[in-house]
Amino acid sequence: GSIEGLVYGITRARQAAKAWAEREGFSLAEAKEELWVGGGDLTRALIGDRLPELRGKIKEEVKWLGLTMRSSPKGGICFRRQAERSLEEAGKALKRYTPLCRRQFGLSEAVLEGLWHRVIIPKACYGAELWGHQARYAWYTKKAESLRHAAGRLMWRALGSTPGILMARVMEWKRVDHAVVERLAKATLYKRRWRLEDKDAKWLSQYAGDVLRNQQPDREQVAPEGRVLEIDGGGSPMPEEGCVQYYTDGSRKECTKGRPRGGRIATCARVGCGVAEIGPQGELAWAGSHRLPDWCTVHQSELKGIERACIRAETTLPKVREGKIRKVDICVDNISALRAAGGHIQLLGRTGASARAAVIRLTEKLEEAGGELRLKWVKSHVGHRHNAVADLLAADGAHRGRLLTVPVPWVHTREQIQRRYASRGDKDWARKSSGLRASWAG
């Protein structure tokens, strides 16, 4: 906008801040008042001329909530300085433990690894949800790896001249840029309050894989509004006259297979969900099973089973109107899935929100027809035959059922990022280790 528009906005913002402070009983320190203005020096000079009382407080770089923000030439916010400061703070924290890592005494490998993951990495990743895209640049990767190599030399009490690529090979500690990418991916892909810019999505897709290319993430969202259903936690539902029960279960079986040319074992999974309809006399009236993508978690399969049970239960509405059926029970052996579907959890993933919406829809239709929906927990692996039938259906659906579409969970995305960095470390070692062998031979 124009300079006049910026000046008007700054004036109104200061007035609003002062009014809020007076209303809440706070006093604002004028000595600490700073004004960050994007753009070049000319823009800041023009604003200073129109607001003489703020001329010495207009800054190109400010610190807000512990984050250093600097003006970019295009008028945006540049977080490179914050990325550099985070690595510097992590390096200072590492140096504090240097006196404990001497030749005569020191800390164990487990203690040092715990310090690295619980102290150093959190300092290096502070605010990465905003500046994490800086990890795409070579300068950041180089500085982050230098910090990890220095920590490795402390652990092994190695000389400062020890090659960094060797330290990276013998230690399995998480890379700093790896932790930054994980935090950025989780915040921008799976949290409601963060969004990813298009220019960074292409870079992040190299690590997140399926989420940004051809699939949707199981993003966090507010649960659909509806009546909260109580959960019967008796653990052993029994057939009743005028009641239809739907037993649902989810299954995930890990399977391994050797690669054709040997090497590491490739791991895959078979995921499915099953629904068993039990009549008023305890007879099996209907059975259904579905296959889910390999990346699905057990929790997602349980939620998908509840959703399919609700869809199937809508076929009983004519009998409910006739008075032949009065109650419909959904029986599940996963209490967390029942809580999500019953409305006891406010923030759900897309899979949970879909199951919750199906429960709300079925509840409303049953109430209109004069029926009732009940959620019941079943104690698993105690010989309950109806739950065992649902378990068998879920296992069978994992191999032969019709494939359903399910969003990608965070667990799968994190595994893809880990594999990406593992292969990246192998490539670096293959490229640089030949020089090490030559120097040792000499």
Short mmCIF file of C-alpha atoms in Angstrom, two decimals:
data_model
loop_
_atom_site.label_atom_id
_atom_site.label_comp_id
_atom_site.label_asym_id
_atom_site.label_seq_id
_atom_site.Cartn_x
_atom_site.Cartn_y
_atom_site.Cartn_z
CA GLY A 1 0.00 0.00 0.00
CA SER A 2 0.92 3.72 0.02
CA ILE A 3 3.00 5.45 2.69
CA GLU A 4 -0.11 7.26 3.92
CA GLY A 5 -1.87 3.94 4.34
CA LEU A 6 1.05 2.50 6.32
CA VAL A 7 1.17 5.57 8.56
CA TYR A 8 -2.59 5.34 9.19
CA GLY A 9 -2.34 1.63 10.02
CA ILE A 10 0.59 2.17 12.39
CA THR A 11 -1.26 4.98 14.18
CA ARG A 12 -4.40 2.91 14.65
CA ALA A 13 -2.39 -0.10 15.84
CA ARG A 14 -0.65 2.02 18.50
CA GLN A 15 -3.96 3.45 19.64
CA ALA A 16 -5.47 -0.04 19.91
CA ALA A 17 -2.46 -1.31 21.90
CA LYS A 18 -2.68 1.59 24.35
CA ALA A 19 -6.45 1.15 24.77
CA TRP A 20 -5.96 -2.57 25.47
CA ALA A 21 -3.22 -1.86 28.03
CA GLU A 22 -5.40 0.67 29.85
CA ARG A 23 -8.36 -1.71 29.87
CA GLU A 24 -6.28 -4.58 31.27
CA GLY A 25 -4.38 -2.41 33.73
CA PHE A 26 -0.95 -2.72 32.09
CA SER A 27 1.65 -0.04 31.48
CA LEU A 28 3.60 -0.02 28.22
CA ALA A 29 7.30 0.86 28.42
CA GLU A 30 8.00 3.45 25.73
CA ALA A 31 11.72 2.67 25.89
CA LYS A 32 11.01 -0.85 24.59
CA GLU A 33 8.68 0.20 21.81
CA GLU A 34 9.92 -0.91 18.40
CA LEU A 35 8.38 -0.74 14.95
CA TRP A 36 9.31 -3.22 12.24
CA VAL A 37 8.66 -2.01 8.70
CA GLY A 38 9.25 -4.18 5.67
CA GLY A 39 10.84 -2.85 2.52
CA GLY A 40 13.92 -0.72 1.94
CA ASP A 41 15.55 2.13 3.82
CA LEU A 42 13.59 4.69 1.79
CA THR A 43 10.25 3.34 3.07
CA ARG A 44 11.43 3.49 6.67
CA ALA A 45 12.78 7.02 6.18
CA LEU A 46 9.48 8.28 4.74
CA ILE A 47 7.52 6.78 7.63
CA GLY A 48 9.96 8.38 10.09
CA ASP A 49 9.37 11.78 8.54
CA ARG A 50 5.61 11.46 9.01
CA LEU A 51 5.88 10.01 12.52
CA PRO A 52 8.75 11.93 14.18
CA GLU A 53 8.07 10.35 17.61
CA LEU A 54 8.89 6.90 16.13
CA ARG A 55 11.86 7.90 14.01
CA GLY A 56 14.42 6.25 16.30
CA LYS A 57 12.24 3.19 16.90
CA ILE A 58 11.77 2.05 13.30
CA LYS A 59 13.90 -1.07 12.87
CA GLU A 60 14.99 -3.25 9.99
CA GLU A 61 15.44 -6.19 12.37
CA VAL A 62 13.46 -6.88 15.54
CA LYS A 63 13.06 -9.72 18.00
CA TRP A 64 9.49 -10.88 18.62
CA LEU A 65 8.55 -13.80 20.89
CA GLY A 66 12.15 -14.97 20.78
CA LEU A 67 12.29 -14.92 16.96
CA THR A 68 14.54 -12.57 15.02
CA MET A 69 12.71 -11.05 12.04
CA ARG A 70 14.54 -9.10 9.37
CA SER A 71 13.16 -7.19 6.42
CA SER A 72 13.81 -8.73 3.02
CA PRO A 73 14.51 -6.59 -0.08
CA LYS A 74 11.03 -7.45 -1.44
CA GLY A 75 9.28 -6.24 1.71
CA GLY A 76 8.66 -9.62 3.31
CA ILE A 77 10.06 -11.27 6.42
CA CYS A 78 13.42 -13.01 6.27
CA PHE A 79 14.18 -15.58 8.98
CA ARG A 80 17.74 -16.43 7.96
CA ARG A 81 19.16 -14.57 10.93
CA GLN A 82 16.84 -16.55 13.23
CA ALA A 83 18.06 -19.84 11.73
CA GLU A 84 21.66 -18.76 12.32
CA ARG A 85 20.92 -17.67 15.89
CA SER A 86 19.23 -20.98 16.67
CA LEU A 87 22.35 -22.88 15.62
CA GLU A 88 24.51 -20.48 17.62
CA GLU A 89 22.42 -21.03 20.76
CA ALA A 90 22.61 -24.78 20.27
CA GLY A 91 26.37 -24.54 19.87
CA LYS A 92 26.68 -22.53 23.10
CA ALA A 93 24.62 -25.13 24.93
CA LEU A 94 26.90 -27.86 23.60
CA LYS A 95 30.02 -26.05 24.79
CA ARG A 96 28.68 -25.97 28.34
CA TYR A 97 29.07 -29.75 28.49
CA THR A 98 32.57 -29.79 26.98
CA PRO A 99 34.41 -29.76 30.36
CA LEU A 100 32.59 -32.96 31.31
CA CYS A 101 33.86 -34.83 28.24
CA ARG A 102 37.59 -35.15 28.91
CA ARG A 103 39.94 -38.08 28.63
CA GLN A 104 40.00 -39.00 32.31
CA PHE A 105 36.26 -38.65 32.91
CA GLY A 106 33.18 -38.00 30.87
CA LEU A 107 29.54 -38.71 30.18
CA SER A 108 28.26 -41.97 28.82
CA GLU A 109 27.05 -42.31 25.25
CA ALA A 110 23.42 -42.65 26.38
CA VAL A 111 23.61 -39.46 28.47
CA LEU A 112 25.17 -37.49 25.63
CA GLU A 113 22.59 -38.76 23.17
CA GLY A 114 19.84 -37.73 25.56
CA LEU A 115 21.35 -34.25 25.89
CA TRP A 116 21.53 -33.99 22.13
CA HIS A 117 17.89 -34.92 21.52
CA ARG A 118 16.37 -33.21 24.56
CA VAL A 119 18.49 -30.05 24.91
CA ILE A 120 20.50 -29.27 21.78
CA ILE A 121 17.94 -30.08 19.09
CA PRO A 122 15.04 -28.20 20.79
CA LYS A 123 17.25 -25.09 20.95
CA ALA A 124 18.23 -25.48 17.30
CA CYS A 125 14.60 -25.99 16.20
CA TYR A 126 12.94 -23.19 18.16
CA GLY A 127 10.34 -21.54 15.92
CA ALA A 128 11.08 -23.88 13.01
CA GLU A 129 7.39 -23.79 12.07
CA LEU A 130 8.08 -20.29 10.67
CA TRP A 131 11.65 -20.46 9.41
CA GLY A 132 12.03 -24.20 8.70
CA HIS A 133 12.23 -23.58 4.94
CA GLN A 134 15.76 -22.28 5.54
CA ALA A 135 16.82 -25.95 5.85
CA ARG A 136 16.56 -26.21 2.05
CA TYR A 137 19.75 -24.17 1.61
CA ALA A 138 23.24 -25.66 1.60
CA TRP A 139 24.62 -23.12 4.09
CA TYR A 140 22.19 -24.27 6.77
CA THR A 141 22.80 -27.97 6.15
CA LYS A 142 26.56 -27.45 6.38
CA LYS A 143 26.37 -25.53 9.67
CA ALA A 144 23.89 -27.98 11.17
CA GLU A 145 26.06 -30.96 10.29
CA SER A 146 29.15 -29.24 11.71
CA LEU A 147 27.31 -28.94 15.02
CA ARG A 148 26.45 -32.65 15.00
CA HIS A 149 30.02 -33.61 14.13
CA ALA A 150 31.31 -31.54 17.03
CA ALA A 151 28.94 -33.37 19.39
CA GLY A 152 30.17 -36.68 18.02
CA ARG A 153 33.79 -35.78 18.69
CA LEU A 154 32.86 -35.05 22.29
CA MET A 155 31.16 -38.39 22.63
CA TRP A 156 34.08 -40.38 21.20
CA ARG A 157 36.70 -38.00 22.67
CA ALA A 158 38.11 -37.68 19.18
CA LEU A 159 40.56 -35.10 17.89
CA GLY A 160 39.28 -31.95 16.26
CA SER A 161 40.88 -33.07 13.00
CA THR A 162 38.67 -36.17 12.79
CA PRO A 163 36.73 -36.00 9.48
CA GLY A 164 33.12 -35.00 9.93
CA ILE A 165 31.87 -37.63 7.46
CA LEU A 166 33.43 -40.30 9.67
CA MET A 167 31.69 -38.94 12.77
CA ALA A 168 28.37 -38.90 10.90
CA ARG A 169 28.89 -42.54 9.93
CA VAL A 170 29.64 -43.92 13.40
CA MET A 171 26.89 -42.00 15.24
CA GLU A 172 23.15 -42.45 14.72
CA TRP A 173 21.97 -39.19 16.27
CA LYS A 174 19.28 -37.27 14.44
CA ARG A 175 20.45 -34.51 12.15
CA VAL A 176 19.41 -30.98 13.04
CA ASP A 177 18.03 -30.27 9.56
CA HIS A 178 16.14 -33.56 9.79
CA ALA A 179 14.44 -32.39 13.00
CA VAL A 180 13.66 -29.00 11.40
CA VAL A 181 12.03 -30.62 8.36
CA GLU A 182 9.97 -32.91 10.58
CA ARG A 183 8.70 -30.00 12.66
CA LEU A 184 7.93 -27.93 9.57
CA ALA A 185 6.09 -30.81 7.87
CA LYS A 186 3.99 -31.60 10.94
CA ALA A 187 3.06 -27.96 11.51
CA THR A 188 2.19 -27.06 7.93
CA LEU A 189 0.60 -30.34 6.81
CA TYR A 190 -1.13 -31.65 9.95
CA LYS A 191 -1.92 -28.63 12.18
CA ARG A 192 -4.84 -26.27 11.67
CA ARG A 193 -3.07 -23.01 12.43
CA TRP A 194 -0.18 -23.33 9.96
CA ARG A 195 -0.15 -23.08 6.18
CA LEU A 196 2.58 -23.89 3.68
CA GLU A 197 3.53 -21.50 0.89
CA ASP A 198 3.54 -22.84 -2.65
CA LYS A 199 7.23 -22.14 -3.19
CA ASP A 200 8.14 -24.33 -0.20
CA ALA A 201 5.67 -27.12 -1.00
CA LYS A 202 7.73 -28.36 -3.95
CA TRP A 203 10.85 -28.61 -1.81
CA LEU A 204 9.06 -30.29 1.10
CA SER A 205 7.45 -32.83 -1.24
CA GLN A 206 10.91 -34.36 -1.72
CA TYR A 207 10.74 -35.45 1.92
CA ALA A 208 7.01 -35.77 2.67
CA GLY A 209 6.36 -37.72 -0.54
CA ASP A 210 2.78 -38.92 -0.92
CA VAL A 211 1.25 -36.14 1.19
CA LEU A 212 2.08 -33.33 -1.23
CA ARG A 213 2.07 -35.25 -4.49
CA ASN A 214 -1.13 -37.23 -4.85
CA GLN A 215 -2.66 -37.73 -1.39
CA GLN A 216 -4.29 -35.69 1.34
CA PRO A 217 -2.82 -35.50 4.87
CA ASP A 218 -4.93 -36.51 7.87
CA ARG A 219 -5.01 -32.86 8.88
CA GLU A 220 -6.23 -31.75 12.28
CA GLN A 221 -9.64 -30.09 12.34
CA VAL A 222 -12.49 -29.27 14.70
CA ALA A 223 -14.84 -32.18 15.27
CA PRO A 224 -18.33 -31.82 13.73
CA GLU A 225 -20.90 -30.50 16.18
CA GLY A 226 -23.43 -32.95 17.49
CA ARG A 227 -24.74 -34.64 20.60
CA VAL A 228 -22.05 -36.32 22.68
CA LEU A 229 -22.85 -40.02 23.08
CA GLU A 230 -22.07 -41.90 26.24
CA ILE A 231 -19.86 -44.99 25.96
CA ASP A 232 -20.86 -48.19 27.70
CA GLY A 233 -17.59 -49.54 29.12
CA GLY A 234 -18.92 -52.86 30.42
CA GLY A 235 -16.72 -54.76 27.99
CA SER A 236 -19.13 -57.58 27.15
CA PRO A 237 -22.21 -56.51 25.13
CA MET A 238 -24.95 -59.12 24.83
CA PRO A 239 -27.71 -59.51 22.18
CA GLU A 240 -31.06 -57.98 23.10
CA GLU A 241 -34.58 -58.25 21.77
CA GLY A 242 -35.24 -55.48 19.27
CA CYS A 243 -31.55 -54.54 19.03
CA VAL A 244 -29.10 -54.88 16.16
CA GLN A 245 -25.39 -54.88 16.98
CA TYR A 246 -22.50 -53.97 14.69
CA TYR A 247 -19.10 -55.24 15.75
CA THR A 248 -16.21 -53.47 14.04
CA ASP A 249 -12.48 -54.00 14.16
CA GLY A 250 -9.32 -52.84 12.42
CA SER A 251 -6.27 -54.87 11.49
CA ARG A 252 -2.71 -54.00 10.55
CA LYS A 253 -0.21 -56.77 9.86
CA GLU A 254 3.43 -56.00 9.19
CA CYS A 255 5.06 -58.20 6.58
CA THR A 256 8.64 -58.30 5.36
CA LYS A 257 10.07 -59.49 2.09
CA GLY A 258 13.63 -59.78 0.90
CA ARG A 259 14.81 -57.63 -1.96
CA PRO A 260 15.69 -59.48 -5.19
CA ARG A 261 19.36 -58.55 -4.97
CA GLY A 262 19.68 -58.92 -1.22
CA GLY A 263 20.46 -56.06 1.12
CA ARG A 264 18.06 -54.53 3.61
CA ILE A 265 14.67 -56.07 4.25
CA ALA A 266 11.76 -54.18 2.71
CA THR A 267 8.82 -53.80 5.10
CA CYS A 268 5.21 -53.42 4.06
CA ALA A 269 1.84 -53.70 5.77
CA ARG A 270 -1.64 -55.03 5.14
CA VAL A 271 -4.42 -52.93 6.66
CA GLY A 272 -8.14 -53.61 6.70
CA CYS A 273 -11.39 -53.13 8.62
CA GLY A 274 -14.32 -55.44 9.16
CA VAL A 275 -17.97 -55.08 10.20
CA ALA A 276 -20.20 -57.89 11.51
CA GLU A 277 -23.96 -57.36 11.86
CA ILE A 278 -25.46 -59.39 14.71
CA GLY A 279 -29.21 -59.89 14.87
CA PRO A 280 -31.44 -59.80 17.98
CA GLN A 281 -30.99 -63.55 18.50
CA GLY A 282 -27.19 -63.39 18.26
CA GLU A 283 -27.03 -64.66 14.67
CA LEU A 284 -24.63 -63.29 12.04
CA ALA A 285 -26.91 -61.39 9.67
CA TRP A 286 -24.32 -59.64 7.46
CA ALA A 287 -20.55 -59.31 7.15
CA GLY A 288 -18.37 -56.81 5.31
CA SER A 289 -14.68 -56.09 5.01
CA HIS A 290 -12.56 -53.46 3.30
CA ARG A 291 -8.92 -52.94 2.48
CA LEU A 292 -7.11 -49.73 3.42
CA PRO A 293 -3.87 -48.20 2.09
CA ASP A 294 -0.67 -49.61 3.53
CA TRP A 295 0.16 -46.36 5.33
CA CYS A 296 -2.94 -46.46 7.54
CA THR A 297 -2.61 -46.82 11.30
CA VAL A 298 -4.66 -49.15 13.50
CA HIS A 299 -6.53 -46.13 14.87
CA GLN A 300 -7.54 -45.08 11.36
CA SER A 301 -8.72 -48.59 10.53
CA GLU A 302 -10.87 -48.64 13.68
CA LEU A 303 -12.43 -45.28 12.76
CA LYS A 304 -13.07 -46.44 9.22
CA GLY A 305 -14.80 -49.55 10.57
CA ILE A 306 -17.10 -47.38 12.69
CA GLU A 307 -17.93 -45.25 9.65
CA ARG A 308 -18.77 -48.30 7.53
CA ALA A 309 -20.90 -49.70 10.36
CA CYS A 310 -22.92 -46.47 10.47
CA ILE A 311 -23.46 -46.60 6.73
CA ARG A 312 -24.63 -50.20 6.97
CA ALA A 313 -26.87 -49.40 9.97
CA GLU A 314 -28.87 -46.94 7.87
CA THR A 315 -30.41 -49.94 6.08
CA THR A 316 -32.25 -50.81 9.31
CA LEU A 317 -34.24 -47.54 9.32
CA PRO A 318 -37.38 -49.11 7.73
CA LYS A 319 -37.51 -51.73 10.51
CA VAL A 320 -36.99 -48.99 13.11
CA ARG A 321 -39.99 -47.10 11.75
CA GLU A 322 -42.05 -50.28 11.87
CA GLY A 323 -41.08 -50.81 15.51
CA LYS A 324 -39.28 -54.11 14.92
CA ILE A 325 -35.92 -52.60 15.94
CA ARG A 326 -35.57 -50.03 18.71
CA LYS A 327 -31.83 -49.86 19.35
CA VAL A 328 -28.65 -50.02 17.28
CA ASP A 329 -25.34 -50.79 19.02
CA ILE A 330 -21.87 -50.16 17.61
CA CYS A 331 -19.39 -52.32 19.50
CA VAL A 332 -15.67 -51.58 19.21
CA ASP A 333 -12.64 -52.80 21.17
CA ASN A 334 -10.73 -49.52 20.74
CA ILE A 335 -11.77 -46.96 23.33
CA SER A 336 -9.89 -44.05 21.71
CA ALA A 337 -11.76 -44.60 18.42
CA LEU A 338 -15.06 -44.71 20.33
CA ARG A 339 -14.24 -41.46 22.11
CA ALA A 340 -13.46 -39.76 18.80
CA ALA A 341 -16.63 -41.02 17.14
CA GLY A 342 -18.76 -40.25 20.19
CA GLY A 343 -17.75 -36.59 20.34
CA HIS A 344 -15.49 -36.70 23.41
CA ILE A 345 -12.49 -35.26 21.50
CA GLN A 346 -12.62 -31.75 20.05
CA LEU A 347 -9.72 -31.89 17.58
CA LEU A 348 -9.69 -34.81 15.15
CA GLY A 349 -7.97 -35.79 11.95
CA ARG A 350 -9.94 -36.04 8.74
CA THR A 351 -10.54 -39.76 9.31
CA GLY A 352 -11.87 -39.13 12.81
CA ALA A 353 -14.05 -36.24 11.63
CA SER A 354 -15.54 -38.44 8.90
CA ALA A 355 -16.40 -41.17 11.42
CA ARG A 356 -17.86 -38.58 13.79
CA ALA A 357 -20.02 -37.13 11.01
CA ALA A 358 -21.32 -40.63 10.17
CA VAL A 359 -22.25 -41.21 13.83
CA ILE A 360 -24.07 -37.85 14.03
CA ARG A 361 -25.96 -38.56 10.81
CA LEU A 362 -27.04 -42.02 11.99
CA THR A 363 -28.03 -40.70 15.42
CA GLU A 364 -30.31 -38.05 13.91
CA LYS A 365 -31.96 -40.50 11.51
CA LEU A 366 -32.58 -43.07 14.23
CA GLU A 367 -34.08 -40.45 16.56
CA GLU A 368 -36.41 -39.28 13.80
CA ALA A 369 -37.52 -42.88 13.27
CA GLY A 370 -37.97 -43.50 17.00
CA GLY A 371 -34.75 -45.50 17.57
CA GLU A 372 -31.58 -45.05 19.57
CA LEU A 373 -27.87 -45.40 18.83
CA ARG A 374 -25.52 -46.70 21.52
CA LEU A 375 -21.73 -46.98 21.58
CA LYS A 376 -20.26 -49.92 23.48
CA TRP A 377 -16.72 -50.98 24.27
CA VAL A 378 -15.74 -54.63 23.89
CA LYS A 379 -12.88 -56.19 25.81
CA SER A 380 -10.59 -57.76 23.22
CA HIS A 381 -8.82 -61.13 23.25
CA VAL A 382 -11.04 -62.65 25.93
CA GLY A 383 -12.98 -65.04 23.71
CA HIS A 384 -15.88 -62.77 22.74
CA ARG A 385 -17.09 -64.58 19.61
CA HIS A 386 -18.70 -61.63 17.86
CA ASN A 387 -15.61 -59.49 18.32
CA ALA A 388 -13.51 -62.40 17.06
CA VAL A 389 -15.65 -62.50 13.90
CA ALA A 390 -15.01 -58.78 13.30
CA ASP A 391 -11.30 -59.39 13.85
CA LEU A 392 -11.26 -62.15 11.21
CA LEU A 393 -13.19 -59.95 8.78
CA ALA A 394 -10.67 -57.12 9.24
CA ALA A 395 -7.73 -59.47 8.62
CA ASP A 396 -9.45 -60.89 5.54
CA GLY A 397 -10.29 -57.42 4.24
CA ALA A 398 -6.62 -56.43 4.45
CA HIS A 399 -5.93 -58.93 1.66
CA ARG A 400 -9.10 -59.21 -0.42
CA GLY A 401 -11.39 -56.32 0.48
CA ARG A 402 -12.38 -53.34 -1.64
CA LEU A 403 -9.89 -50.50 -1.28
CA LEU A 404 -11.08 -47.38 0.54
CA THR A 405 -9.52 -43.92 0.40
CA VAL A 406 -7.91 -42.78 3.66
CA PRO A 407 -5.79 -39.64 4.32
CA VAL A 408 -2.09 -40.10 5.02
CA PRO A 409 -1.26 -40.10 8.77
CA TRP A 410 1.66 -38.22 10.31
CA VAL A 411 3.39 -41.48 11.24
CA HIS A 412 3.79 -42.42 7.58
CA THR A 413 5.07 -38.98 6.61
CA ARG A 414 7.63 -39.06 9.42
CA GLU A 415 8.86 -42.47 8.25
CA GLN A 416 9.28 -41.15 4.72
CA ILE A 417 11.34 -38.23 6.00
CA GLN A 418 13.50 -40.60 8.04
CA ARG A 419 14.12 -42.85 5.04
CA ARG A 420 15.01 -39.84 2.91
CA TYR A 421 17.68 -38.70 5.35
CA ALA A 422 18.97 -42.26 5.85
CA SER A 423 19.50 -42.67 2.11
CA ARG A 424 21.03 -39.21 1.97
CA GLY A 425 23.60 -40.20 4.61
CA ASP A 426 24.45 -43.38 2.68
CA LYS A 427 25.02 -41.38 -0.51
CA ASP A 428 27.26 -38.87 1.28
CA TRP A 429 29.35 -41.69 2.73
CA ALA A 430 29.65 -43.45 -0.63
CA ARG A 431 30.78 -40.21 -2.27
CA LYS A 432 33.33 -39.10 0.36
CA SER A 433 34.63 -42.30 1.96
CA SER A 434 36.95 -43.07 -0.96
CA GLY A 435 39.09 -40.07 -0.05
CA LEU A 436 39.31 -41.26 3.55
CA ARG A 437 40.54 -44.70 2.48
CA ALA A 438 43.21 -43.11 0.29
CA SER A 439 44.50 -40.90 3.09
CA TRP A 440 44.59 -43.79 5.57
CA ALA A 441 46.43 -46.01 3.12
CA GLY A 442 49.03 -43.33 2.65
#
